[in-house]
Short mmCIF file of C-alpha atoms in Angstrom, two decimals:
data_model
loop_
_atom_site.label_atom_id
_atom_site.label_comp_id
_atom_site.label_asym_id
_atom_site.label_seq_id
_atom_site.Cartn_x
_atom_site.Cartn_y
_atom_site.Cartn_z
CA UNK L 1 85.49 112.51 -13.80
CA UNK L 2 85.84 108.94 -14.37
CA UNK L 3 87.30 106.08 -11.62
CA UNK L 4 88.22 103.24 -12.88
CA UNK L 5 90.32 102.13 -10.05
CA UNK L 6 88.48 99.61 -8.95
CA UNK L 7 86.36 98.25 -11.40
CA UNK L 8 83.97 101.18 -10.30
CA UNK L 9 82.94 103.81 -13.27
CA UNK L 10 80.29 107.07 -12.72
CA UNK L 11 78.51 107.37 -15.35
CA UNK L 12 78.01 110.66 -15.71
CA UNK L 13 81.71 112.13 -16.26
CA UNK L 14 82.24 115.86 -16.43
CA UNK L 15 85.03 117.56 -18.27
CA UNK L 16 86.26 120.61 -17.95
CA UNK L 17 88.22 123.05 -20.36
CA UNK L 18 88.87 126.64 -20.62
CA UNK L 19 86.54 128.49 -23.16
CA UNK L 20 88.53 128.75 -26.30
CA UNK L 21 86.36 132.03 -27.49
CA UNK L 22 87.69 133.37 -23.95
CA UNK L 23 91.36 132.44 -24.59
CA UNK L 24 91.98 133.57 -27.91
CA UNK L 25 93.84 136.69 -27.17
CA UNK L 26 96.07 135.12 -24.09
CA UNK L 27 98.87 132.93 -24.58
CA UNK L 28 97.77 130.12 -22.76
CA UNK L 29 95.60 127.08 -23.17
CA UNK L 30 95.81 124.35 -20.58
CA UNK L 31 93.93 121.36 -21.99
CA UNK L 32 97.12 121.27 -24.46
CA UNK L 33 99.88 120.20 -22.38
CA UNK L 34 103.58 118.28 -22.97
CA UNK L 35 106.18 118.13 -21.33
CA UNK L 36 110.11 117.39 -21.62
CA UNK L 37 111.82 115.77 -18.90
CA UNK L 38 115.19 116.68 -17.39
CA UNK L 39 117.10 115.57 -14.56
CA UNK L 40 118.86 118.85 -12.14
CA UNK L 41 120.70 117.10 -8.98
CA UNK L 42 118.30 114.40 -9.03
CA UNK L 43 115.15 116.22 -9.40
CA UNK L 44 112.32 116.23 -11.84
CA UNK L 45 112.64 119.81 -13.83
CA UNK L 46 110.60 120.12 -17.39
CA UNK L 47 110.44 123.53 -19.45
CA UNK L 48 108.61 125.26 -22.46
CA UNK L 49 107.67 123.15 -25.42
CA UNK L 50 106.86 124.40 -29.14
CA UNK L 51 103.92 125.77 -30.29
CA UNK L 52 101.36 123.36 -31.64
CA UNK L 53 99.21 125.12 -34.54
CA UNK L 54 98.17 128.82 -33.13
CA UNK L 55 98.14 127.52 -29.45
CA UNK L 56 100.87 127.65 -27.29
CA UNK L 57 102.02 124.28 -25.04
CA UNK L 58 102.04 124.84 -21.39
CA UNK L 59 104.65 121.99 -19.64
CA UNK L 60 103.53 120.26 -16.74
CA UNK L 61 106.09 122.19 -14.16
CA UNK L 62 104.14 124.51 -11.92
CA UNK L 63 106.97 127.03 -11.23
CA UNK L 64 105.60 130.11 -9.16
CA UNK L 65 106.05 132.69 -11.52
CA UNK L 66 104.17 130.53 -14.28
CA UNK L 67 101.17 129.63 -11.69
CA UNK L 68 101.17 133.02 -10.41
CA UNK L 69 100.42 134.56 -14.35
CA UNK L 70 98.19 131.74 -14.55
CA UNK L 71 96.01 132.24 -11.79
CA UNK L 72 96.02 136.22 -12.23
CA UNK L 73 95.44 135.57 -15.91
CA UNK L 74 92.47 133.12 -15.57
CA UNK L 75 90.60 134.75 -12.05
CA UNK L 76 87.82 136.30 -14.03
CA UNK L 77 86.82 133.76 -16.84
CA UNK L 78 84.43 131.37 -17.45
CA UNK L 79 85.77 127.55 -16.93
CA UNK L 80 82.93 125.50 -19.60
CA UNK L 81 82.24 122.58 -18.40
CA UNK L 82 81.10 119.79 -20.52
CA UNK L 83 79.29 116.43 -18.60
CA UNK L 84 79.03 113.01 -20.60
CA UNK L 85 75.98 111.90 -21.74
CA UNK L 86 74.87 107.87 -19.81
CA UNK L 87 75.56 105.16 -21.30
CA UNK L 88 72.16 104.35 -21.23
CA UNK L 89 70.96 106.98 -22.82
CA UNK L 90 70.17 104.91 -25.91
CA UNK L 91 69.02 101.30 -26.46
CA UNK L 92 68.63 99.17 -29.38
CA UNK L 93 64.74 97.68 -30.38
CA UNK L 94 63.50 94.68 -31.75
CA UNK L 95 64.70 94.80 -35.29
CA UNK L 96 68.63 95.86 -33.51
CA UNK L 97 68.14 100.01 -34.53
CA UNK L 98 69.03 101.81 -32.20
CA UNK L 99 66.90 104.79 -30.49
CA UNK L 100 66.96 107.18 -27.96
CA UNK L 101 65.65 106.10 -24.59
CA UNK L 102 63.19 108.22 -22.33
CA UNK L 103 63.54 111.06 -25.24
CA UNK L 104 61.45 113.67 -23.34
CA UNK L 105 63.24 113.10 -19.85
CA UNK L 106 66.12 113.44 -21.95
CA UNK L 107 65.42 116.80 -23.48
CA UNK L 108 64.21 117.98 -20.20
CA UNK L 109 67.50 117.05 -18.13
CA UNK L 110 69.35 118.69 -21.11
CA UNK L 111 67.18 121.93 -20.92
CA UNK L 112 68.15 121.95 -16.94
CA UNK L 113 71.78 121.20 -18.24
CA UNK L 114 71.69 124.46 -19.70
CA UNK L 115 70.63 126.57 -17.27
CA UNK L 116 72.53 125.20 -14.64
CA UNK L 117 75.06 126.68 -16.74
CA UNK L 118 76.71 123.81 -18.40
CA UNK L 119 78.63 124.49 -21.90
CA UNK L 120 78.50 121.15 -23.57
CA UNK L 121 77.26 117.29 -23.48
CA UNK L 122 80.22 114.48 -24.54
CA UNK L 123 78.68 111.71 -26.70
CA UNK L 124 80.14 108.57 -27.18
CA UNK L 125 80.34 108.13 -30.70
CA UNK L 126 80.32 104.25 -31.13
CA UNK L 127 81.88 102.47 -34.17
CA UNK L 128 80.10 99.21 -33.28
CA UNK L 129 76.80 101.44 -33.84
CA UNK L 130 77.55 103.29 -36.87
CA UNK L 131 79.02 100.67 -38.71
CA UNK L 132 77.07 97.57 -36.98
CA UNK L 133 76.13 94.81 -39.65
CA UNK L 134 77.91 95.45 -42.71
CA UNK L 135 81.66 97.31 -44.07
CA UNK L 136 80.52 100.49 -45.24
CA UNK L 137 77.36 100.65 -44.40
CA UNK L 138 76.92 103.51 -42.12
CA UNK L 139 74.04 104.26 -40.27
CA UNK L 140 74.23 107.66 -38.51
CA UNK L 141 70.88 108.18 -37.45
CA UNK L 142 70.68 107.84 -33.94
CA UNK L 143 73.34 110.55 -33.58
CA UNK L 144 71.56 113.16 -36.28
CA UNK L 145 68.84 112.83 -33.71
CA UNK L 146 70.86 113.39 -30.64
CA UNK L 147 73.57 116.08 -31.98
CA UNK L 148 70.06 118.19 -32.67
CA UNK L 149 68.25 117.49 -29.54
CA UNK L 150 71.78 118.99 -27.79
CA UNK L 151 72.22 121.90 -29.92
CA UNK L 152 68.17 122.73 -29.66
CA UNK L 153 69.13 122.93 -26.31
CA UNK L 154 71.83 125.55 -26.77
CA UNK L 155 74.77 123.36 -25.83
CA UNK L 156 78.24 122.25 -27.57
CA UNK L 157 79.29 118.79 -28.22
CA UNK L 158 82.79 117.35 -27.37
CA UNK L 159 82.40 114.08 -29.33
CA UNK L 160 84.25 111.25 -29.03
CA UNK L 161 84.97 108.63 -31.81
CA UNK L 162 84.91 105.08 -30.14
CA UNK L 163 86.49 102.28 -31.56
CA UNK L 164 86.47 100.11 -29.18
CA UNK L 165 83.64 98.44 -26.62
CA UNK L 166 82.31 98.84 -23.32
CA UNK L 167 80.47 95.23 -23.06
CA UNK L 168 82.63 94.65 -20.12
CA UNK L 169 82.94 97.94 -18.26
CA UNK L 170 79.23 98.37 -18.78
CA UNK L 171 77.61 96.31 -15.85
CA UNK L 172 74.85 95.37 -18.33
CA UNK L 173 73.77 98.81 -19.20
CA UNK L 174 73.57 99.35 -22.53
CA UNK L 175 76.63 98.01 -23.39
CA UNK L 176 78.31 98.38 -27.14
CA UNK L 177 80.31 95.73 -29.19
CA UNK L 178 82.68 95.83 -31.86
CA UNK L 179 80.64 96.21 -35.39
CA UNK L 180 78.91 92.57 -35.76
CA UNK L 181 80.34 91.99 -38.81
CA UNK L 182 84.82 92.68 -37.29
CA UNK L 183 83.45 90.15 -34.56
CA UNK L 184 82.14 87.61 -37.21
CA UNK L 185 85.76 87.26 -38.41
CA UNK L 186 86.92 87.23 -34.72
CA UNK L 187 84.81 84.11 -34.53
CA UNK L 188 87.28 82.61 -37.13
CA UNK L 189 90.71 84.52 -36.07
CA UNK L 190 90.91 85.53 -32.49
CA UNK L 191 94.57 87.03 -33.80
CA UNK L 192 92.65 90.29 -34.60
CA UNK L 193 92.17 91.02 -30.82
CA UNK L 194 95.22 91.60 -28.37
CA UNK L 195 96.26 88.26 -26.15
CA UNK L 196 98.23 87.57 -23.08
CA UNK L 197 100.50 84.81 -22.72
CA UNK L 198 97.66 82.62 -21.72
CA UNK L 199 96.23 82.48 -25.00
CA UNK L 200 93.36 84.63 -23.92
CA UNK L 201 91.68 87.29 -25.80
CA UNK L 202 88.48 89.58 -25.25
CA UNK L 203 86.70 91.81 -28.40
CA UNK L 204 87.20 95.16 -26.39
CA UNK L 205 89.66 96.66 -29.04
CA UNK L 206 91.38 95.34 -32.13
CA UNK L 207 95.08 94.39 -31.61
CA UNK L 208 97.34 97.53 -33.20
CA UNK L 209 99.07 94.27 -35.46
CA UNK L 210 96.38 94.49 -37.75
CA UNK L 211 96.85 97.83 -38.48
CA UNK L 212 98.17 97.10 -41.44
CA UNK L 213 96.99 94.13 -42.14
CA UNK L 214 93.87 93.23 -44.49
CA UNK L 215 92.01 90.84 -42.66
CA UNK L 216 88.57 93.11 -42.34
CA UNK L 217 86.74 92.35 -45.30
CA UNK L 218 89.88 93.42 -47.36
CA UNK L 219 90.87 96.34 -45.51
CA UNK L 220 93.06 97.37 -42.56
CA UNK L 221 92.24 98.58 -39.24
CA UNK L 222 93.95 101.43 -40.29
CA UNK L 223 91.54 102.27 -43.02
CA UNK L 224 88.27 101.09 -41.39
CA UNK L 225 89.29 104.10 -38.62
CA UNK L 226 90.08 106.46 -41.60
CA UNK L 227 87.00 105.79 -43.48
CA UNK L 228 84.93 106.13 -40.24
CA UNK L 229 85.90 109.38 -39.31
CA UNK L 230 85.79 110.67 -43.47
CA UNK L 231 82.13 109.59 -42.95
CA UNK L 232 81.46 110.90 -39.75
CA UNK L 233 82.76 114.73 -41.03
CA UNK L 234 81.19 114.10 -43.87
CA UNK L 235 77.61 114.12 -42.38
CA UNK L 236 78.16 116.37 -39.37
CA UNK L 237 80.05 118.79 -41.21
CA UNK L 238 77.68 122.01 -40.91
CA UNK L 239 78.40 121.31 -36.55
CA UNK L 240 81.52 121.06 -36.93
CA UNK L 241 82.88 124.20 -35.41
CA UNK L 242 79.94 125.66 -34.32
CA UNK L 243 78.08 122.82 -31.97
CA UNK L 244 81.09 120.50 -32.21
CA UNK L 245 83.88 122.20 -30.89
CA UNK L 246 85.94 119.18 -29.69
CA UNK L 247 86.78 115.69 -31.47
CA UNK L 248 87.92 112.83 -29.50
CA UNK L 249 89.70 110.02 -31.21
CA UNK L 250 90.08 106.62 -29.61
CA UNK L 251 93.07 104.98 -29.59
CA UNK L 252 92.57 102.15 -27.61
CA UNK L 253 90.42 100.11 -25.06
CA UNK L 254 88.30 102.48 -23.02
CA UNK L 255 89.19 104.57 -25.69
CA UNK L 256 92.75 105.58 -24.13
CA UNK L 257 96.15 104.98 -25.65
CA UNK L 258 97.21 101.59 -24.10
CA UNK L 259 96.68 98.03 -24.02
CA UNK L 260 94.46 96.20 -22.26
CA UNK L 261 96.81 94.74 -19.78
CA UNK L 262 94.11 95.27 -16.87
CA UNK L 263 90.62 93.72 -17.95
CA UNK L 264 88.43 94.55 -14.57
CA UNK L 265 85.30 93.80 -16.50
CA UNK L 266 85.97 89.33 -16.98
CA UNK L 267 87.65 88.92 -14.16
CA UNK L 268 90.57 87.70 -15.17
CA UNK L 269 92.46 91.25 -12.98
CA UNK L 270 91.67 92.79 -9.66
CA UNK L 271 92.90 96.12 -8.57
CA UNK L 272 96.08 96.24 -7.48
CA UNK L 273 97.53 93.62 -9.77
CA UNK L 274 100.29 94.67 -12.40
CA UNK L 275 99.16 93.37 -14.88
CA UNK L 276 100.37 91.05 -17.88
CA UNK L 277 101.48 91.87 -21.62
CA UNK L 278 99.71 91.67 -24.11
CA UNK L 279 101.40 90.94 -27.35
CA UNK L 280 101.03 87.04 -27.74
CA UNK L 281 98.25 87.53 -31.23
CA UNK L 282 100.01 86.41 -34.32
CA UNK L 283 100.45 89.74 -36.21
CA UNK L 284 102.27 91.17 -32.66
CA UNK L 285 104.58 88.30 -32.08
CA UNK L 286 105.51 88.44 -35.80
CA UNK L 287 106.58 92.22 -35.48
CA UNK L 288 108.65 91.06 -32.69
CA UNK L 289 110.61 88.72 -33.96
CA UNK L 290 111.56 90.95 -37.10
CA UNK L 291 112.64 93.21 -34.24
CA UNK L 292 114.38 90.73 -32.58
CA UNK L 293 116.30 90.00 -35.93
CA UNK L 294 116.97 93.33 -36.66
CA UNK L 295 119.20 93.65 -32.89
CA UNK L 296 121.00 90.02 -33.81
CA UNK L 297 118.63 88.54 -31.23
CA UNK L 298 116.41 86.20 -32.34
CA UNK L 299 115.97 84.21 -29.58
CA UNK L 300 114.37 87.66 -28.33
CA UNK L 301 111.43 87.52 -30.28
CA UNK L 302 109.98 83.74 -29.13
CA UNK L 303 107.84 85.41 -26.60
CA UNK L 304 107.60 87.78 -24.09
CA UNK L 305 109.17 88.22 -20.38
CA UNK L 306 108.82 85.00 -18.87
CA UNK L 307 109.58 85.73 -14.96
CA UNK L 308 106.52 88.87 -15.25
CA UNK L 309 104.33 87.38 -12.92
CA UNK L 310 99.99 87.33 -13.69
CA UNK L 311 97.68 89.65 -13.62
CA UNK L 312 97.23 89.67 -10.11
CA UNK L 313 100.97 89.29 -8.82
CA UNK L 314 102.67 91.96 -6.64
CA UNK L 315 105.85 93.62 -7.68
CA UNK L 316 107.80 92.16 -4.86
CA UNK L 317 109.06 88.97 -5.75
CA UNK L 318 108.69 89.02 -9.71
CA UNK L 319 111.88 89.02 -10.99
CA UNK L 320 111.42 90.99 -14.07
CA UNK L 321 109.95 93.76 -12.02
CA UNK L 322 112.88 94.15 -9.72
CA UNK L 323 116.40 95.16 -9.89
CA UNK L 324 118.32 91.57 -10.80
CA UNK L 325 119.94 90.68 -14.07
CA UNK L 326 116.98 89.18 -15.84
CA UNK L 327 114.93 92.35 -15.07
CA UNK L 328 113.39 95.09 -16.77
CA UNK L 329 116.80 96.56 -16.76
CA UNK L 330 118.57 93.90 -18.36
CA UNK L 331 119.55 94.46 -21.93
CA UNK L 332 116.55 92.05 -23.01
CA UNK L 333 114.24 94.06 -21.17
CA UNK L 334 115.58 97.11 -22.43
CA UNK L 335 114.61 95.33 -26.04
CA UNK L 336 111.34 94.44 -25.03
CA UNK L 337 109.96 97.48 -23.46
CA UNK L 338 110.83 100.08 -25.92
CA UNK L 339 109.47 97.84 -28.82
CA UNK L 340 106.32 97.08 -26.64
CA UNK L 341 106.12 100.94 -25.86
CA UNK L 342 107.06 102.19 -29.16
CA UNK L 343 104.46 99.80 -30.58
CA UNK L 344 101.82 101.62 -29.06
CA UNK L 345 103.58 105.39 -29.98
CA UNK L 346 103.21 103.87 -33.48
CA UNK L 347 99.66 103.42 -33.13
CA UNK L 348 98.59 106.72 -32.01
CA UNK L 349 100.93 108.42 -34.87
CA UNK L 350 98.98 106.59 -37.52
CA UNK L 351 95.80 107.04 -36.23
CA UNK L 352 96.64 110.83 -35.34
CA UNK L 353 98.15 111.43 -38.82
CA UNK L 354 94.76 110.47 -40.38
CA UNK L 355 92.45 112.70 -37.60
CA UNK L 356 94.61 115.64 -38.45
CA UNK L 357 94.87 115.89 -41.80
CA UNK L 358 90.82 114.88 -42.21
CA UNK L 359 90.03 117.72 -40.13
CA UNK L 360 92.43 120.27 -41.08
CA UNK L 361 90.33 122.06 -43.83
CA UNK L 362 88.19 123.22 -40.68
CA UNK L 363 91.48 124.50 -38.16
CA UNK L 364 92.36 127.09 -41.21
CA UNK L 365 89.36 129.29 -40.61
CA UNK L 366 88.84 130.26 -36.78
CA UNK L 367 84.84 130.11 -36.85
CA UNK L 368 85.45 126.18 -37.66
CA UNK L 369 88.31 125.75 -35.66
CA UNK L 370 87.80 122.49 -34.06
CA UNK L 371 90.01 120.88 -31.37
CA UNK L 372 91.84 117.39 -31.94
CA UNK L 373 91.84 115.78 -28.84
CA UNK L 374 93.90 112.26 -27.69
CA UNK L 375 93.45 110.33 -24.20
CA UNK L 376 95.86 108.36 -22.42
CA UNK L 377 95.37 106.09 -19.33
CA UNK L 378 95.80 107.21 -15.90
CA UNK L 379 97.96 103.89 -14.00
CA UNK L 380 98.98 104.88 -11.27
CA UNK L 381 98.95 101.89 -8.85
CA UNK L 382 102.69 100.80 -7.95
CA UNK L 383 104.29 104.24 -9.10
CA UNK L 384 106.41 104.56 -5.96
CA UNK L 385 108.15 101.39 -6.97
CA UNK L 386 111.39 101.73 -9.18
CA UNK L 387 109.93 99.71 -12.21
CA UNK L 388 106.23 100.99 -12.25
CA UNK L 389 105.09 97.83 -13.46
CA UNK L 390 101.29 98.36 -14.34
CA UNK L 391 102.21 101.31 -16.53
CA UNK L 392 104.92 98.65 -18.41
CA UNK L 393 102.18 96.02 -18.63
CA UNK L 394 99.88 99.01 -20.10
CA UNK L 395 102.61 100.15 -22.63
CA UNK L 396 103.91 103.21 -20.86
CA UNK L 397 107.56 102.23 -20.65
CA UNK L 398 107.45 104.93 -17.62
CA UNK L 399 109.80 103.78 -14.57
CA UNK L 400 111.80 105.49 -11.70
CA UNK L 401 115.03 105.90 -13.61
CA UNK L 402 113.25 106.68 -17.53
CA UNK L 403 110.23 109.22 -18.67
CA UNK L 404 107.61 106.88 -20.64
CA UNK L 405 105.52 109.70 -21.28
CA UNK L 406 107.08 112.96 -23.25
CA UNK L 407 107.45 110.36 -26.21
CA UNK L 408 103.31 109.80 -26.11
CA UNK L 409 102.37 113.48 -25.82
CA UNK L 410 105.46 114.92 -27.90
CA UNK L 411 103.37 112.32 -30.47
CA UNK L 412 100.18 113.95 -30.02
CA UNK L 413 101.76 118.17 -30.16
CA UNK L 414 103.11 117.10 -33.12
CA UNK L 415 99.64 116.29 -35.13
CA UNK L 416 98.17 119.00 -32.30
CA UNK L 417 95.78 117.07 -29.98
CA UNK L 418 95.17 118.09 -26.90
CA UNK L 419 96.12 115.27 -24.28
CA UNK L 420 93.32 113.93 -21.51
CA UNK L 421 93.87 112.39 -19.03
CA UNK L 422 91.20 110.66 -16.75
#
């Protein structure tokens, strides 16, 4: 499990899932979850949603007669449990290739992994590895080295495709950057990165308004994704399926579908701040005022909310985040959240699209079946409060009075990714 709640993180993260081989015949698989929200007498009620693919999607709503099948269902079988490899497991040596660190502790530790009765090891698969110096030039070594010295071992891999970077969650332990050659062009456009009303910036994630934009080395961000993940089944496809039996695809900083409206790592937020927007880079503000145009608003699209308080401001007192008529509730804010929110929906959709249909030669035979899998942030600070302002800052346009979240996961059934939450 992973904390991030107060700038703390464990590094070693375990994750657990129900053994698909074990499942096949029931009518139930947990790690796929969505759920639709309706309102009874004032009380949150949610019910059966579709089927996504072959497996069927369990709602969040923990009626008794669904728990009690659950619990009778799943009493004798095995729960795998798959623990995340450290991030400094690996380093990088004096000509910048990286290795393996301590590769005989490591096999050893992996070994007693195994017959503790672990199922699987999560790697981190890191774009700003792979792809380090150069567009296209893909360097896959380190992880042909690893993926073998974890399936030697008799274990699974849930892998997880990284995009962003963890220089500033890291704590100087083998931390990761974007590719050197997507933060050589930051060096001359900071647009490519998200920024908060400030003007400030960090190279954690690129900013979803170059999606579609070619600003890296004539291609989008879209398409340097897409042609990451082509390469990456491309030269793991005889694990696919076998040792690789989930695929993680990041969508955001930390990996999780958001923006990075809380950066604990440059000190710019503490825990339990709300949090500030972050939609002030070129590309985003220029989306927003076509929105803005588009609702015969245009004075809507100069900027963002201007009464939303900083990153470490309270709820009480900032006028957007309470109940007046310049608040979140107000027909401008209204505008502003769902296009913030939707934004981010967009994002994941795209991204999805392209995950799904790259591995979907592998989910029509069962013995390469591989699971899709999607994370989303878990902001919970100020949720008893009617606006829930840290999960608006984050993109979750979640409050007392509206659901933010059956949009994100009905996203993510529909191109059938299991959701995770930390």
């Amino acid at each position: 499990m992973a904390c991030k709640c107060g700038g703390c993180y464990y590094t070693l993260n375990a994750k657990v899932s129900f053994d698909r081989d074990s499942m096949k015949n029931r009518n139930f698989l947990l790690r796929n979850v969505s759920v639709i929200r309706m309102f009874t007498n004032g009380f949150f009620r949610s019910k059966w949603r579709s089927v996504a693919g072959n497996r069927r999607i369990i709602s969040m709503d923990a009626r008794e007669k669904s728990r009690s099948t659950i619990l009778e269902s799943s009493k004798d079988k095995r729960v795998p449990i798959f623990v995340m490899m450290p991030v400094d497991a690996f380093s990088f040596d004096a000509s910048g290739r990286p290795r393996i660190r301590k590769i005989k502790a490591l096999t050893v530790s992996l070994k007693a992994l195994k017959l503790a009765g672990v199922h699987g090891i999560g790697v981190e698969v890191w774009w700003g590895i792979v792809e380090r110096s150069s567009p296209f030039d893909y360097s896959w070594s380190l992880y042909e080295e690893l993926f073998k010295l974890i399936s030697d071992s008799g274990l699974k891999l849930h892998v997880a495709l990284s995009f962003h970077s963890n220089i500033h969650s890291s704590n100087g332990k083998g931390g990761v950057s974007l590719p050197l050659w997507i933060l050589e062009i930051g060096d001359v456009n900071k647009d490519i990165y998200y920024r908060d009303q400030h003007g400030f910036s960090n190279n954690d994630y690129l900013t979803l308004g170059v999606d579609q934009v070619p600003l890296l080395s004539g291609r989008t961000a879209l398409q340097c994704y897409e042609d990451f993940m082509v390469s990456f089944v491309d030269k793991f496809e005889s694990y696919i399926g076998s040792v690789i039996e989930e695929i993680s695809i990041g969508l955001g900083p930390s990996g999780e579908l958001r923006y990075p409206a809380h950066p604990f790592g440059d000190g710019r937020w503490k825990f339990p701040g709300i949090g500030e927007f972050q939609c002030y880079d070129k590309y985003m503000m220029k989306d927003l005022k076509m929105a803005a145009c588009r609702e015969r608003k245009p004075q809507w699209g100069d900027r963002g909310p201007q009464n939303a308080g900083c990153y470490n401001s309270l709820p009480s007192g900032v006028p957007f985040f309470e109940e007046g008529q310049e608040s979140f509730l107000s027909d401008y804010g209204r505008f502003f959240l769902e296009w913030y929110s939707g934004r981010l929906i967009c994002h994941a959709d795209a991204i999805l699209a392209k995950a799904a249909k790259i591995l979907n030669k592998y989910q029509e035979n069962e013995q390469t079946s591989v699971m899709l899998v999607a994370k989303i942030g878990g902001i919970y600070w100020w949720y008893q409060t009617i606006s829930h302002p840290a999960e608006l800052t984050a993109g979750y346009y979640n409050t007392a009075l509206r659901d933010g979240y059956d949009p994100v996961v009905s996203v993510f059934s529909r191109h059938g990714a299991a959701l995770h939450i930390p």
